[in-house]
mmCIF file of C-alpha atoms and ligand atoms in Angstrom:
data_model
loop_
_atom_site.group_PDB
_atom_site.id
_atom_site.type_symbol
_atom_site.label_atom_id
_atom_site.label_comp_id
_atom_site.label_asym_id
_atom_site.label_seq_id
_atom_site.Cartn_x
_atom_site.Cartn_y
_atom_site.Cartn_z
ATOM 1 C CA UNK A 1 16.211 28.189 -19.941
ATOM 2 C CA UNK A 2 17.604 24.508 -21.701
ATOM 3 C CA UNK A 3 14.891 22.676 -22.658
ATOM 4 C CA UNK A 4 14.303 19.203 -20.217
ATOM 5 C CA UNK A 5 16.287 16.148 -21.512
ATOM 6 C CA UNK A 6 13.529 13.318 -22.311
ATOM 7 C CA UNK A 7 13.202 10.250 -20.196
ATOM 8 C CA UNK A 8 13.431 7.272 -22.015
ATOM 9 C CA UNK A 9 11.195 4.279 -20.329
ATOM 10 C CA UNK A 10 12.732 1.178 -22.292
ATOM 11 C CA UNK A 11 13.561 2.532 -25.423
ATOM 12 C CA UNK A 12 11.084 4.874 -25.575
ATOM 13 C CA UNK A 13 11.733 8.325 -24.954
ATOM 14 C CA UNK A 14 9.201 10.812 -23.133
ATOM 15 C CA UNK A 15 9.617 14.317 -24.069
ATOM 16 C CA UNK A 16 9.577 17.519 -21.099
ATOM 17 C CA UNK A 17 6.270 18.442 -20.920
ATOM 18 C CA UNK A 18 4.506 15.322 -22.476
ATOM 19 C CA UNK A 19 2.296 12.086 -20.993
ATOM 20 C CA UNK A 20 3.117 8.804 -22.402
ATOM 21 C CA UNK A 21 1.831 5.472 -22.301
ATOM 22 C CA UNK A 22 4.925 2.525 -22.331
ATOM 23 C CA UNK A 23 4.553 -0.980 -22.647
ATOM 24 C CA UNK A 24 7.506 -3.009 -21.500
ATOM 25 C CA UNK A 25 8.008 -6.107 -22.535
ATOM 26 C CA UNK A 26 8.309 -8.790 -19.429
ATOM 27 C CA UNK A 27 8.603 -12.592 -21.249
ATOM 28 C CA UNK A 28 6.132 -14.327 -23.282
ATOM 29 C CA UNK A 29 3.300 -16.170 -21.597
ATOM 30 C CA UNK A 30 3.337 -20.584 -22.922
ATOM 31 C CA UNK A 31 0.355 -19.504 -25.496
ATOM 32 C CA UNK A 32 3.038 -17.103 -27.336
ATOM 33 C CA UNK A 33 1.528 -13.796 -26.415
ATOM 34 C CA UNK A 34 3.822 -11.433 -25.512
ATOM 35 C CA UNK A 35 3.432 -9.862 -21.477
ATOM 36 C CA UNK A 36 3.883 -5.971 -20.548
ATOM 37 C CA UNK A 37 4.221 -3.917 -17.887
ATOM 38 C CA UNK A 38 2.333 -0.639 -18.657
ATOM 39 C CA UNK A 39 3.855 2.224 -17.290
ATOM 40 C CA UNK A 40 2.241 5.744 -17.486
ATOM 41 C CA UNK A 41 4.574 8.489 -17.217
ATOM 42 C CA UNK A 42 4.344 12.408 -16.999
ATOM 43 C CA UNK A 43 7.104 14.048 -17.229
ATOM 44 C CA UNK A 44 6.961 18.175 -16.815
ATOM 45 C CA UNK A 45 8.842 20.629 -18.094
ATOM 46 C CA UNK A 46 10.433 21.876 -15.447
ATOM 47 C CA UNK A 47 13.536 19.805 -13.646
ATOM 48 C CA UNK A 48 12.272 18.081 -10.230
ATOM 49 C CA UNK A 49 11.801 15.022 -8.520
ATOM 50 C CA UNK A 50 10.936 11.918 -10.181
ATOM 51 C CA UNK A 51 8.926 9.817 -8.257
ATOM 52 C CA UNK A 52 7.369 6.537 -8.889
ATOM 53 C CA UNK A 53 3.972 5.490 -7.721
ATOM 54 C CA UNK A 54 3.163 1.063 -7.867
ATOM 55 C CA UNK A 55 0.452 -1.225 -6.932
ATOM 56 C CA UNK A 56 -0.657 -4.729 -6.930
ATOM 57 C CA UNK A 57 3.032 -6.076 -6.705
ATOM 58 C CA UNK A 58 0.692 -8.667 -4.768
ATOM 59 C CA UNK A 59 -1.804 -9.103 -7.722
ATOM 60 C CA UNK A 60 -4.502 -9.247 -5.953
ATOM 61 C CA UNK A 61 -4.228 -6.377 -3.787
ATOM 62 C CA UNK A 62 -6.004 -4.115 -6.557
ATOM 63 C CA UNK A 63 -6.801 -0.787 -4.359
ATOM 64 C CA UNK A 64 -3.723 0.767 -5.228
ATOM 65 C CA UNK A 65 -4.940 -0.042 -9.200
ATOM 66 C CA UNK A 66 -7.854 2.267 -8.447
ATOM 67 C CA UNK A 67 -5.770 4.558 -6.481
ATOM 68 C CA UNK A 68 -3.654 5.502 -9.484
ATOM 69 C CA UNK A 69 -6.264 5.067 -11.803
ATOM 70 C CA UNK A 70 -8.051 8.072 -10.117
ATOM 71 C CA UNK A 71 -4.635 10.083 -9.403
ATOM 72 C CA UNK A 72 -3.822 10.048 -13.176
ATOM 73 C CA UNK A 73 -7.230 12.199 -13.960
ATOM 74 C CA UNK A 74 -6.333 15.155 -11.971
ATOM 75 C CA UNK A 75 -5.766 17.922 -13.679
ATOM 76 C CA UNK A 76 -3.354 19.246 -11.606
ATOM 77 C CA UNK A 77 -0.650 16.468 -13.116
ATOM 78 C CA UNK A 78 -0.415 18.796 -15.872
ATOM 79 C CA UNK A 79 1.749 20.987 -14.727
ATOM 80 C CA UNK A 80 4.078 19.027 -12.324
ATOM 81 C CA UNK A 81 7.573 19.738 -11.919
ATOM 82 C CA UNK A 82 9.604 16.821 -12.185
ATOM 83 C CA UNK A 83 8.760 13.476 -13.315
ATOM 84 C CA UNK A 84 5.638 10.798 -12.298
ATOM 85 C CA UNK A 85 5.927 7.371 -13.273
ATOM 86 C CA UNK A 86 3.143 5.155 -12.515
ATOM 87 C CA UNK A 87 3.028 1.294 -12.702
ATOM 88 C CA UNK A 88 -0.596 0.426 -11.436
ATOM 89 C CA UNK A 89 -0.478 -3.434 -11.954
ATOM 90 C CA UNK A 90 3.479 -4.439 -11.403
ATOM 91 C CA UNK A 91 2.319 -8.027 -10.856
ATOM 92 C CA UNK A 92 0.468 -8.592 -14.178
ATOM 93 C CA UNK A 93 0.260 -12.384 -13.878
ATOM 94 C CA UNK A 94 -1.530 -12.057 -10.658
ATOM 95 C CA UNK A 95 -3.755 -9.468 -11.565
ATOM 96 C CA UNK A 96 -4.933 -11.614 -14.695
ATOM 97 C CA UNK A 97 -5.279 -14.333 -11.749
ATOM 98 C CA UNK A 98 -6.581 -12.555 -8.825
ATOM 99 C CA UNK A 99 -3.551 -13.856 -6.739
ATOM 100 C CA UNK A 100 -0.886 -12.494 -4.940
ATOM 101 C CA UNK A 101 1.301 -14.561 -5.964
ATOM 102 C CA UNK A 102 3.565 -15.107 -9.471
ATOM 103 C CA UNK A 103 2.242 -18.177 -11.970
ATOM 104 C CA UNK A 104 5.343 -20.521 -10.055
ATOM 105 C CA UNK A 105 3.655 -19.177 -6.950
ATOM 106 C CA UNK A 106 6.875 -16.495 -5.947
ATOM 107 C CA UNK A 107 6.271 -13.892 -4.102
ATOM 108 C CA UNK A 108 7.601 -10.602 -6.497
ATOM 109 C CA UNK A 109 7.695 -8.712 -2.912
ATOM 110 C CA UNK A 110 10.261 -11.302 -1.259
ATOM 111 C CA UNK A 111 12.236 -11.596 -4.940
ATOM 112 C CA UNK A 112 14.079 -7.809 -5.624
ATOM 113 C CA UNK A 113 16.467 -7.006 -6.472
ATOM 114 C CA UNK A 114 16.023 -9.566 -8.598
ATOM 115 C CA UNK A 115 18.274 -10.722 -12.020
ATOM 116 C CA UNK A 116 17.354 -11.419 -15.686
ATOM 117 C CA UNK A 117 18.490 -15.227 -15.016
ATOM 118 C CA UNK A 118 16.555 -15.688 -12.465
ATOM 119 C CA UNK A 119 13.050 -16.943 -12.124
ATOM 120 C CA UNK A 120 10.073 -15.142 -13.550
ATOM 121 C CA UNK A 121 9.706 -13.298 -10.677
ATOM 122 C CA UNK A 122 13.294 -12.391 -10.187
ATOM 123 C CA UNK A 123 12.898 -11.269 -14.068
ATOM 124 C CA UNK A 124 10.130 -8.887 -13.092
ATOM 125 C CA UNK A 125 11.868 -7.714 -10.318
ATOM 126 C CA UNK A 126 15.008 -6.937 -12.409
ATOM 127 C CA UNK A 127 13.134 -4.970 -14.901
ATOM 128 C CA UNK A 128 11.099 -3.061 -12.320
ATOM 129 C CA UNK A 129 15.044 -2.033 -10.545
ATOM 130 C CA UNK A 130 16.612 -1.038 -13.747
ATOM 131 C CA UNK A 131 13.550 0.755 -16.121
ATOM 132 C CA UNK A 132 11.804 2.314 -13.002
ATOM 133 C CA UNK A 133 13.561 2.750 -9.705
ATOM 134 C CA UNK A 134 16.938 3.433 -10.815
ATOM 135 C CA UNK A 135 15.481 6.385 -12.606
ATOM 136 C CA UNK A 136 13.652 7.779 -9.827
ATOM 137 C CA UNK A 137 14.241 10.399 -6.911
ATOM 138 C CA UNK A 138 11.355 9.028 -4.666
ATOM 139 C CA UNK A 139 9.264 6.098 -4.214
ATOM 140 C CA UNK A 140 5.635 5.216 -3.035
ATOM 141 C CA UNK A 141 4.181 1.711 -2.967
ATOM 142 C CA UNK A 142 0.927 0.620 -2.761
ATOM 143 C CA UNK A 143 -0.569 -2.805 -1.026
ATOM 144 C CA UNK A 144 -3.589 -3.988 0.807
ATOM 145 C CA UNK A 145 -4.456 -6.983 3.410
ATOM 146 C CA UNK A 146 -3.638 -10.636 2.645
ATOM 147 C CA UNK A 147 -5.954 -14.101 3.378
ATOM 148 C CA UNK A 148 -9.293 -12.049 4.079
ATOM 149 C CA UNK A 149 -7.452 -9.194 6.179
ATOM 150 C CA UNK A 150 -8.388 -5.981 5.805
ATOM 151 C CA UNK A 151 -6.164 -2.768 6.727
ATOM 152 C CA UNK A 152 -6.596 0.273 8.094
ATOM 153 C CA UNK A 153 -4.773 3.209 5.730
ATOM 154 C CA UNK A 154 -1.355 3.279 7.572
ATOM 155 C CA UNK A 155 2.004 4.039 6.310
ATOM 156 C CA UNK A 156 4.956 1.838 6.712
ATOM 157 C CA UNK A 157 8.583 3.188 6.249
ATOM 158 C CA UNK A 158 12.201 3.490 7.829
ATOM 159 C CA UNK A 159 10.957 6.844 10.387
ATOM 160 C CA UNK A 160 15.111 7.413 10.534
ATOM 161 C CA UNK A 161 15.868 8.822 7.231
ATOM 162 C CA UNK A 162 14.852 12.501 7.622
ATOM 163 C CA UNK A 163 13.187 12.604 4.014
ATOM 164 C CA UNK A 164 10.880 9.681 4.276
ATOM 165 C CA UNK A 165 9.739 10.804 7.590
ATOM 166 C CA UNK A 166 8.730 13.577 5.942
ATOM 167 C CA UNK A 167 7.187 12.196 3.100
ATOM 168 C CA UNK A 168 5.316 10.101 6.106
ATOM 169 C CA UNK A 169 4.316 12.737 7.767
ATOM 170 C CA UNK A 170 2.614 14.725 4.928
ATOM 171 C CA UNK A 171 1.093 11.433 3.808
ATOM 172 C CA UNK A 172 -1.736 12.112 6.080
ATOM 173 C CA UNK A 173 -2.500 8.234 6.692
ATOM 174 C CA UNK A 174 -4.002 7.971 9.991
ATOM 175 C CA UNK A 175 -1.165 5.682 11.233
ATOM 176 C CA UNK A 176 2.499 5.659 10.290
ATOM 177 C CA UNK A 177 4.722 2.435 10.876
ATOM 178 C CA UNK A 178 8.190 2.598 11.940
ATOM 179 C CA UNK A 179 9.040 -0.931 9.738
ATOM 180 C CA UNK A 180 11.714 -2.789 9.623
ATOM 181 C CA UNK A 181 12.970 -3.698 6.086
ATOM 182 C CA UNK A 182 11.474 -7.033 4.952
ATOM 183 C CA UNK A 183 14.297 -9.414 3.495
ATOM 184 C CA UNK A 184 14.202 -8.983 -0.383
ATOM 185 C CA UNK A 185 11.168 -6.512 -0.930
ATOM 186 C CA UNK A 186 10.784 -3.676 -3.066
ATOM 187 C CA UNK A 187 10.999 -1.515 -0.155
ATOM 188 C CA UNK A 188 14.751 -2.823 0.949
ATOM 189 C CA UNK A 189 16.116 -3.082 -2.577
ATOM 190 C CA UNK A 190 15.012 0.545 -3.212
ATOM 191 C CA UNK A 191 16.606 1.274 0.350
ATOM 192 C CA UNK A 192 19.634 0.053 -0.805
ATOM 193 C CA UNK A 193 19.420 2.482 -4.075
ATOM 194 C CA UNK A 194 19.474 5.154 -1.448
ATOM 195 C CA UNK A 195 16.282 6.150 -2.577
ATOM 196 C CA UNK A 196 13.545 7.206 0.086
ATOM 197 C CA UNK A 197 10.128 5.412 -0.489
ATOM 198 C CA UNK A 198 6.797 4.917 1.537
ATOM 199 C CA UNK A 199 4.797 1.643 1.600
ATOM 200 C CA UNK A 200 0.608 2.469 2.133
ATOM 201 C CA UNK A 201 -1.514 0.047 3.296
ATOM 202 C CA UNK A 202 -5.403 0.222 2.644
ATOM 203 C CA UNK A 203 -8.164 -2.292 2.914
ATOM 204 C CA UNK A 204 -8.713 -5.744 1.670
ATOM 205 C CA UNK A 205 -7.245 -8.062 -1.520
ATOM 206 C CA UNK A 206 -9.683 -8.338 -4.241
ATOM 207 C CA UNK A 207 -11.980 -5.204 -2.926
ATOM 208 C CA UNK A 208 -12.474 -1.591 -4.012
ATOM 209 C CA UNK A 209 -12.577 0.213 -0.030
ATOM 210 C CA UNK A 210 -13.444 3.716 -0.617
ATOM 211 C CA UNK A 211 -12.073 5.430 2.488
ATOM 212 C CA UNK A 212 -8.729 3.718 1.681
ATOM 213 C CA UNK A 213 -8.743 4.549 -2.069
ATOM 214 C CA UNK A 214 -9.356 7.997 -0.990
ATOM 215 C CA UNK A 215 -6.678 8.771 1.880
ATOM 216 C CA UNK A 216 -4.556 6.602 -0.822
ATOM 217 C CA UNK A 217 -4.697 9.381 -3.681
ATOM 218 C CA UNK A 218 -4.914 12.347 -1.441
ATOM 219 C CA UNK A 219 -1.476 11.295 0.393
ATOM 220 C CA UNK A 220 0.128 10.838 -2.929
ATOM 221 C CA UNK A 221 -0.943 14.216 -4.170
ATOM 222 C CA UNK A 222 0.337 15.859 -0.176
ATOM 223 C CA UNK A 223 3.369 13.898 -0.955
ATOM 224 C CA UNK A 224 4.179 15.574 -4.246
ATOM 225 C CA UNK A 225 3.250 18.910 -2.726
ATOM 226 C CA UNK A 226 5.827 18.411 0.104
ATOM 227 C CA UNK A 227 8.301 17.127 -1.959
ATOM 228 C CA UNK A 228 8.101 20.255 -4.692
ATOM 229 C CA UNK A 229 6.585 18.494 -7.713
ATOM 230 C CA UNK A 230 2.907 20.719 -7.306
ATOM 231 C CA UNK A 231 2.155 23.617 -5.644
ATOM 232 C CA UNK A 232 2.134 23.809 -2.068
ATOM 233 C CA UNK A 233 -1.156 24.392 0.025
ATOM 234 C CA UNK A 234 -1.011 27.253 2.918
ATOM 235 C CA UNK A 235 -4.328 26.901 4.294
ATOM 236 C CA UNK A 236 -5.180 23.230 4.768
ATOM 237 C CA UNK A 237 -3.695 21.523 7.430
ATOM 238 C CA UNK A 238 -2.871 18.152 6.981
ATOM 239 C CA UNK A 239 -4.723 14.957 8.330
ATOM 240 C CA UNK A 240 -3.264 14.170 11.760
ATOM 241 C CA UNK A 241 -1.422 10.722 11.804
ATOM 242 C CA UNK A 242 -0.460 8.709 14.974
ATOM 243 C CA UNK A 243 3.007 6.771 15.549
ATOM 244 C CA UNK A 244 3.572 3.336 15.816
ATOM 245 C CA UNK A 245 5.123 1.920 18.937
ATOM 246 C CA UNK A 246 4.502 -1.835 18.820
ATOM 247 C CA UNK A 247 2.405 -3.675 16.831
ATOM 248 C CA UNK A 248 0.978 -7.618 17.772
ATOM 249 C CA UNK A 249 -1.641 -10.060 16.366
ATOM 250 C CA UNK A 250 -4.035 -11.115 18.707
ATOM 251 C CA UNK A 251 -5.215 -14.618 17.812
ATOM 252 C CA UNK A 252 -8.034 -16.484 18.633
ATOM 253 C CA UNK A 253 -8.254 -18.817 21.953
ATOM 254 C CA UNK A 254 -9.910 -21.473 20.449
ATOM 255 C CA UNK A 255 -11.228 -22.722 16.975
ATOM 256 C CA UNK A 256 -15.152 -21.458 15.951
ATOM 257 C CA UNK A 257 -17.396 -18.686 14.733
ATOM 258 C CA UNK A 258 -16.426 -15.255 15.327
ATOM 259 C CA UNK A 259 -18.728 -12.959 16.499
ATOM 260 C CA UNK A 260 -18.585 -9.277 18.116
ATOM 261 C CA UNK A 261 -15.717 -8.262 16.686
ATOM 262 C CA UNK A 262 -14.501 -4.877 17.276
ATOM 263 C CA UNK A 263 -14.150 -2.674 13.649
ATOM 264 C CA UNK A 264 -11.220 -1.461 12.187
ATOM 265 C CA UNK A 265 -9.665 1.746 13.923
ATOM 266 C CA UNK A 266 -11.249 0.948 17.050
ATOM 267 C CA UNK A 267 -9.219 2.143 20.557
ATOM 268 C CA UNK A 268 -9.836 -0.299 23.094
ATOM 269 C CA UNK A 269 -8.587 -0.735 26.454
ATOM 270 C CA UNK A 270 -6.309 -3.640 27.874
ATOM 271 C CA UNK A 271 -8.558 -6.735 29.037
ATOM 272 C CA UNK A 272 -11.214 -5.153 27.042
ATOM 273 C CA UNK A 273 -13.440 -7.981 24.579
ATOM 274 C CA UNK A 274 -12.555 -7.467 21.340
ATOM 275 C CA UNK A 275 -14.525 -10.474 19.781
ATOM 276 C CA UNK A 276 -16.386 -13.463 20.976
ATOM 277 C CA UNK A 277 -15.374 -16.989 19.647
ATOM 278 C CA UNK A 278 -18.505 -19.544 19.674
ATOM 279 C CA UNK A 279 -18.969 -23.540 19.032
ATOM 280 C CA UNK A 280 -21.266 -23.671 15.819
ATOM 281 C CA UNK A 281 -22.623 -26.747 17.436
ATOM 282 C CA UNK A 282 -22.809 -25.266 20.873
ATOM 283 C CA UNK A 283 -22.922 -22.314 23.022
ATOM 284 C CA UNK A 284 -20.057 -22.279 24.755
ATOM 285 C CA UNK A 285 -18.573 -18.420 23.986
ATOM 286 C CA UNK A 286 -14.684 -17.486 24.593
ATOM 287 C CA UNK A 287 -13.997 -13.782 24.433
ATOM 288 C CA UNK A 288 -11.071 -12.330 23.515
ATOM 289 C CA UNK A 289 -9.312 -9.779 24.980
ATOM 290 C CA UNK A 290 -6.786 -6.865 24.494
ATOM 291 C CA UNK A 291 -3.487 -7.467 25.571
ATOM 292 C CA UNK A 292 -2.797 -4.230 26.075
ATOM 293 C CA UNK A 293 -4.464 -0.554 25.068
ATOM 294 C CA UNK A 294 -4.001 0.504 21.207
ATOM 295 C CA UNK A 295 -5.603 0.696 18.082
ATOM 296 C CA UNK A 296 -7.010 -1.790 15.689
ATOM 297 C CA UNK A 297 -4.647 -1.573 12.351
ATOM 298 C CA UNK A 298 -6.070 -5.018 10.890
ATOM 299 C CA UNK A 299 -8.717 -7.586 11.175
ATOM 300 C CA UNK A 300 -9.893 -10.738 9.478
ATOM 301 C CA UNK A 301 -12.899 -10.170 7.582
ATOM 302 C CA UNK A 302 -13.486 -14.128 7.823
ATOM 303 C CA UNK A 303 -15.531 -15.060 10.983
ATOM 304 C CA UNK A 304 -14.237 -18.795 10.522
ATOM 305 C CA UNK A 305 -11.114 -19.757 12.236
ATOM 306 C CA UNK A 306 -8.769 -22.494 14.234
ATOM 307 C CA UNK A 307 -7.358 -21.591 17.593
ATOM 308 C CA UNK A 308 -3.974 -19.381 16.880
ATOM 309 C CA UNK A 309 -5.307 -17.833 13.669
ATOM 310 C CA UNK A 310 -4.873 -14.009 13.532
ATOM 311 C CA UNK A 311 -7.910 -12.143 14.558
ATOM 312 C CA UNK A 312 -6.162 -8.629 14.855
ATOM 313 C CA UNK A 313 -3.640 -6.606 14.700
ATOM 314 C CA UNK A 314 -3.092 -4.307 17.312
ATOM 315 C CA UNK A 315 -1.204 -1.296 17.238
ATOM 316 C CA UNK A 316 0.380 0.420 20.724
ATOM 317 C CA UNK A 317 0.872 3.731 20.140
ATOM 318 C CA UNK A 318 4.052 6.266 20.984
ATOM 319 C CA UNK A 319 1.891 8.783 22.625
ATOM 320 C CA UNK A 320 -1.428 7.132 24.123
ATOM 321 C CA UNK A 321 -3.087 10.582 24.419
ATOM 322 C CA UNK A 322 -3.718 11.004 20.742
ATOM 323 C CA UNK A 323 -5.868 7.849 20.678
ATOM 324 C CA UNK A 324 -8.966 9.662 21.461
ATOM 325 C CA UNK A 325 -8.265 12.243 19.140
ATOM 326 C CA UNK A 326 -7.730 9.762 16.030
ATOM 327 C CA UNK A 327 -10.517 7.382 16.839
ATOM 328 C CA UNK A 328 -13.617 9.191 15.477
ATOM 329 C CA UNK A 329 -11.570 9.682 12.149
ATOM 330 C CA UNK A 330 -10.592 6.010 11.640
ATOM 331 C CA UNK A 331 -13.896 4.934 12.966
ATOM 332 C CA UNK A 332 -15.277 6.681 10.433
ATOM 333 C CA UNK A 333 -13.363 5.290 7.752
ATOM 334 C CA UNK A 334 -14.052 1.499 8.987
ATOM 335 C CA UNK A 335 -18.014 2.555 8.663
ATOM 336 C CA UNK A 336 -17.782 4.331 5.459
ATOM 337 C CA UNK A 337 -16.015 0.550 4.537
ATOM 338 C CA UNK A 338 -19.134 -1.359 5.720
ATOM 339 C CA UNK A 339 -21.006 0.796 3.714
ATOM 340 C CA UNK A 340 -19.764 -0.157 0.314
ATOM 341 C CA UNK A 341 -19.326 -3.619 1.161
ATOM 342 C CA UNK A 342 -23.363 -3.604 1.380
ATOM 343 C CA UNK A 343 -23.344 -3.122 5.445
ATOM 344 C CA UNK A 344 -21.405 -6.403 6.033
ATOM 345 C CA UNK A 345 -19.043 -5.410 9.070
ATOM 346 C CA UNK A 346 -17.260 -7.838 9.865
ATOM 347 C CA UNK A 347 -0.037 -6.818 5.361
ATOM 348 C CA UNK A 348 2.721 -5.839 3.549
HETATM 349 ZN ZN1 ZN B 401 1.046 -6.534 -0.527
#
């Protein structure tokens, strides 16, 4: 059998059957020192997909960091077919930071496909098209909840291109997305590459959430198992995921303290409370209630807001009768949440 033709990352070329560490130059920061995008790639001997795993595009969304961080340990990666290329911090800036945002406050996620004359985010975005996606057979992106939201692991992707509904459905995220394409993100310029990628959401900016860290690396790993870079698994069935119908953000009635709020993953029932607003300087309560029956995808973890601030959102789903069944397990990944934030309880 011909030997695998390397991969060259820059200009540095990755050999079948070796794991390399690549630095990629971005631009220089004002104080001179140069900044890199480090890329960690495996790529196997044997000919397969090559797919490419990111986080913290948003720089402060840093579960995805610790997502790949932990997917890059297993063992298993050693003998993949095909190619893995993971970025874990895409948005260096903003990871250096802790912001979402680029140092000229852009948005990398509203700035692909991006050009080399463009602004420093458009730069990034350029280099991130040309060195990673346009190598790549498949794509998986990794984000978390903005402004004190957190979010429940769901998948969001384009359901009507056969091979990303199927890397959706082997995902295992509790709750897949049907999403329209946001105007210049990753996920539409990579669209346009004809190149099927997923976008998880897990969890809160700035936090390490377990449960979504976890459902995080397992999908990944299901993912390459469906998609024929590892082995496939007979016995285990995969987690059960529910479909999107509608999703809405249920905002609060008036400004105050919010208290009684619902977790993450809970069902509820339309007209049902899912939180309490309250006057800090009164008693007067307002309770807010479900406009119509789904499941709780997101939630502000800050209990301070003005009227017509999102409170949730609220997911209705395709078929209502598999609610009940995916309750207990989301429930019991909003719990496991509380847990390691020290028993406080409280988008793309
Ligand atoms: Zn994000």
């Amino acid at each position: 059998m011909p030997k695998r033709e390397p991969i060259y990352i820059g200009d540095t070329p990755v050999k079948a059957g070796e794991r390399a560490s690549v630095d990629l130059p971005i631009a220089r920061l004002y104080t001179h020192t140069e900044m890199k995008l480090p890329v960690q790639v495996i790529h196997g001997k044997k000919e397969g997909p090559v797919l490419f795993v990111s986080a913290a595009i948003h720089g402060d969304e840093i579960n995805g960091v610790e997502i790949i961080r932990r997917l890059l340990r297993l063992k298993l990666l050693n003998n993949i077919r095909g190619t893995l290329i993971a970025i874990p911090i895409v948005n260096v800036y903003g990871f250096i930071n802790r912001s979402r945002y680029l140092p000229d406050r852009r948005d990398l996620n509203r700035s692909f496909p991006g050009n080399y004359s463009g602004s420093l985010a458009s730069l990034l975005a350029k280099l991130f098209m040309d060195e990673i996606v346009a190598k790549c057979t498949h794509g998986i992106d990794l984000h978390s909840g903005s402004n004190h939201r957190a979010n429940l692991s769901q998948i969001r992707a384009t359901l009507n291109n056969p091979e990303i509904e199927r890397m959706a459905n082997s995902f295992g995220a509790p709750v897949i997305i049907n999403a329209r394409l946001r105007d210049s993100s990753l996920r539409e310029a990579v669209a346009g590459s004809g190149i099927p990628m997923l976008l998880y959401e897990g969890g809160e900016s700035l936090r390490f959430n377990e449960r979504p860290i976890t459902v995080g690396m397992n999908g990944i790993v299901a993912v390459m198992r469906e998609i024929g870079m590892l082995p496939k698994k007979t016995r285990k069935k995969p987690p059960q995921s529910v479909v999107v119908k509608a999703t809405s953000w249920v905002r609060a009635n008036k400004s105050g303290i919010v208290h009684k709020a619902v977790p993450l993953g809970s069902v509820v029932k339309k007209n049902q409370q899912m939180a309490g607003i309250i006057d800090p300087i009164g008693d007067q309560e307002e309770a807010v209630l479900a406009p119509f029956e789904g499941i709780v995808i997101g939630c502000l973890n800050l209990p301070l807001v003005h009227r017509g601030d999102a409170l949730f959102h609220l997911a209705s789903v395709e078929r209502p009768q598999d609610l009940a069944e995916i309750s207990s397990m989301v429930l019991d990944e909003s719990l496991s949440d509380a847990e390691i934030m020290g028993g406080l309880t409280s988008e793309e």
